[in-house]
Short mmCIF file of C-alpha atoms in Angstrom, two decimals:
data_model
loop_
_atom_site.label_atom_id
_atom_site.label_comp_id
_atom_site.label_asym_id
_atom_site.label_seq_id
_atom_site.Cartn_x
_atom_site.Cartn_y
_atom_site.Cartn_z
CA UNK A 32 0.00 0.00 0.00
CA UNK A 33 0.96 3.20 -1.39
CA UNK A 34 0.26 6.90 -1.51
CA UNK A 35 1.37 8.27 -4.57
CA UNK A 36 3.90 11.59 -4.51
CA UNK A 37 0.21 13.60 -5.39
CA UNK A 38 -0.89 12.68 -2.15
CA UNK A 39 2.03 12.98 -0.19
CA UNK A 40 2.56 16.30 -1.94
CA UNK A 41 -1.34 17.38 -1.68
CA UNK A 42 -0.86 16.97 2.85
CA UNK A 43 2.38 18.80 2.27
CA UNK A 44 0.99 21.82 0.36
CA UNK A 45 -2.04 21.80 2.54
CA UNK A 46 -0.25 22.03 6.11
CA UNK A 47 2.34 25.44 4.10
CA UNK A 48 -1.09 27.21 3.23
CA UNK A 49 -2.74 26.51 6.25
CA UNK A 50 0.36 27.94 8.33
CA UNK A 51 0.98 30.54 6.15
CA UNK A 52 -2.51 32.25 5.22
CA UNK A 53 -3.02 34.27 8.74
CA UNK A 54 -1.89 37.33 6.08
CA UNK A 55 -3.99 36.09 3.52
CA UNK A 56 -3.79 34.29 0.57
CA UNK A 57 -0.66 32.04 0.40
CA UNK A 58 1.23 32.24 -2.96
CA UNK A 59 2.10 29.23 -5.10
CA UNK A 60 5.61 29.91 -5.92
CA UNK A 61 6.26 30.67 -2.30
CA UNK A 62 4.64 27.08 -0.91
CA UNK A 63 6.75 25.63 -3.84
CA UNK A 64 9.66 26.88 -3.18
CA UNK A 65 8.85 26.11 0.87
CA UNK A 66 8.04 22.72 0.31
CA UNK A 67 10.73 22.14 -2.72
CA UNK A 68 8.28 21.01 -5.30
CA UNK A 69 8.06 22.48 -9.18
CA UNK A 70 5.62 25.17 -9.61
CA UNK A 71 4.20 23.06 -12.62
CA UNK A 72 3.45 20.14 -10.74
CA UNK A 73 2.21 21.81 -7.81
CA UNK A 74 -0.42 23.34 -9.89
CA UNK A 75 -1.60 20.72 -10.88
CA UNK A 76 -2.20 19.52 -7.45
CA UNK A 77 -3.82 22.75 -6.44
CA UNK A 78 -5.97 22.13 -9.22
CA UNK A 79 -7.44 18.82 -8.18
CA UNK A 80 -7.49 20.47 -4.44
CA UNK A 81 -10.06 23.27 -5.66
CA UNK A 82 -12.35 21.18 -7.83
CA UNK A 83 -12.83 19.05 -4.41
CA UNK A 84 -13.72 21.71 -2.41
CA UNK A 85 -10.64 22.45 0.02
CA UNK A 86 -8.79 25.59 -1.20
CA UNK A 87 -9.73 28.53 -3.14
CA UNK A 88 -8.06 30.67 -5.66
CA UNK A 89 -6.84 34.24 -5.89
CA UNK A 90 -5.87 36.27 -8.62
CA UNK A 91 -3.52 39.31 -8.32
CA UNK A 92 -0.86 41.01 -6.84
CA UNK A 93 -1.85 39.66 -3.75
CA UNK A 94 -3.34 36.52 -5.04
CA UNK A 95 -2.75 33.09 -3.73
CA UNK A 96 -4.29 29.79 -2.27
CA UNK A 97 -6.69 29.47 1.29
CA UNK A 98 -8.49 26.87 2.73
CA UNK A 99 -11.95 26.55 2.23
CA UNK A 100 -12.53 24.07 4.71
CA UNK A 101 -10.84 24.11 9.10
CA UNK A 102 -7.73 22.35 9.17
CA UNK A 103 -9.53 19.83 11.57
CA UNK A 104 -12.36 19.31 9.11
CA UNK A 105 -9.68 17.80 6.40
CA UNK A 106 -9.20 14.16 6.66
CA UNK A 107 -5.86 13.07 5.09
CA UNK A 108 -8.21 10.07 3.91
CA UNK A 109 -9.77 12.29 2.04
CA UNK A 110 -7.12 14.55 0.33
CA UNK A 111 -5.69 10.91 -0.85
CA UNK A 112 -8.94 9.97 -2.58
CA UNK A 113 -9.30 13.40 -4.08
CA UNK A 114 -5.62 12.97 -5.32
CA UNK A 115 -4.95 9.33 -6.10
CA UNK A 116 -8.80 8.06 -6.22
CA UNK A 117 -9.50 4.96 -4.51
CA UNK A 118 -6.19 3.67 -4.53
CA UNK A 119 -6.30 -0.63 -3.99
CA UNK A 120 -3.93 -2.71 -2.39
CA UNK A 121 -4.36 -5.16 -5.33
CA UNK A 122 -5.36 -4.58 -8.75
CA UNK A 123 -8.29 -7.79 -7.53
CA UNK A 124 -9.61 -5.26 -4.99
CA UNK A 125 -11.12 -2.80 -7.21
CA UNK A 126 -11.63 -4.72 -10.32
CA UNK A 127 -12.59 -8.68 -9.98
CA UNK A 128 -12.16 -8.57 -13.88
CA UNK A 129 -8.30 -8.61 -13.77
CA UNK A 130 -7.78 -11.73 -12.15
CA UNK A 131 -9.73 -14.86 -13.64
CA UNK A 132 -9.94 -16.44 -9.78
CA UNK A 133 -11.25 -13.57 -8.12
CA UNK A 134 -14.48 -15.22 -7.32
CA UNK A 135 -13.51 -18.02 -6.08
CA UNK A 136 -9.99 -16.17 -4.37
CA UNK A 137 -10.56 -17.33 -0.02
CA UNK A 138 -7.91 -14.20 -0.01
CA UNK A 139 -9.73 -11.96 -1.79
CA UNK A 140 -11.88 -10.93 0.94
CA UNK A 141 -8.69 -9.90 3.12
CA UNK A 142 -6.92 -7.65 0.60
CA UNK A 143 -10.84 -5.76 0.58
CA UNK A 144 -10.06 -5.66 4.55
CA UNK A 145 -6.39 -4.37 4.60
CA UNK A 146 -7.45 -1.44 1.65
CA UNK A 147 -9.90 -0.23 3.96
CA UNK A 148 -8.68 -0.25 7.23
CA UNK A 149 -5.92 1.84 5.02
CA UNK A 150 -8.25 4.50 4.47
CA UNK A 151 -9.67 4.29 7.59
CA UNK A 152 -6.58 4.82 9.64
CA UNK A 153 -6.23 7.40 6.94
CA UNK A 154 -9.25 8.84 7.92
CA UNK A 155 -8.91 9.02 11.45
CA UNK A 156 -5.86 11.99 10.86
CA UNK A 157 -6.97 15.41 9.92
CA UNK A 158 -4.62 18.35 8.39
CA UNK A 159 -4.76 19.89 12.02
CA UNK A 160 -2.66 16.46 13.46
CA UNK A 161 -0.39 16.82 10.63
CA UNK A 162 0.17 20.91 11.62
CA UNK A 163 0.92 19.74 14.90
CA UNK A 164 4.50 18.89 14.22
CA UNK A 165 4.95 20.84 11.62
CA UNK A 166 8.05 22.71 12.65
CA UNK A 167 10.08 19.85 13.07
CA UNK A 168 9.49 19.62 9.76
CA UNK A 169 12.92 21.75 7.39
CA UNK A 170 10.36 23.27 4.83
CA UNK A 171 8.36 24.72 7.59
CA UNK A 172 11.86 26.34 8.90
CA UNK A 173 12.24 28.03 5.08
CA UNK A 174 10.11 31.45 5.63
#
């Protein structure tokens, strides 16, 4: 089980705009350059973070990314789904067309388990528990 770099990225970018928007909006080149990602890619994150509701937009001099939603409202569950979709442990999981035994596989029924007690656990974390450590973190040190 693994969370692509889009997720990983997504929590990253998330936690910068949250700490940095107290001023207002948070600019993308300075969250990339923060959190050491290419501005090109992280647009393209940002982008799938708008059209699912957590961040918003602004254009201009003083333009940038906020939050739409409480830090503690923001399941990391979540911001993987909206990033990777429903990622599966097995290729089985989430399609029994790929594998001419699924219906008859006895271990079938575990992968199902282990890919959602994934997102569970995944669930149970919001952006706010990720915040909490966030200094020890060296992009949070690069202001």
């Amino acid at each position: 089980m693994k969370l692509t770099t889009r997720s990983r990225y997504g929590a990253r970018l998330l936690v910068d705009i949250a700490l940095h928007s107290k001023n207002g909006p948070v600019p993308s080149k300075d969250s990339a350059r923060r959190e050491g990602i290419s501005l090109k890619y992280l647009e393209k994150i940002l982008k799938m973070l708008k059209e699912g509701g957590y961040i918003k937009g602004k254009r201009g001099p003083n333009g940038g990314n906020i939050l739409l939603r409480e830090p503690e409202d923001i399941s990391i569950g979540a911001i993987a789904q909206i990033l990777d979709g429903q990622e599966k442990i097995l290729d089985c999981v989430g399609d029994e067309t790929v594998c001419p035994r699924s219906a008859v596989c006895l271990r079938r029924s575990i992968w199902d388990d282990a890919n959602q007690a994934m997102y569970k656990m995944l669930d149970s974390y919001s952006l706010a528990d990720l915040m909490k450590d966030a200094y020890l973190c060296p992009a949070e040190r690069m202001k």
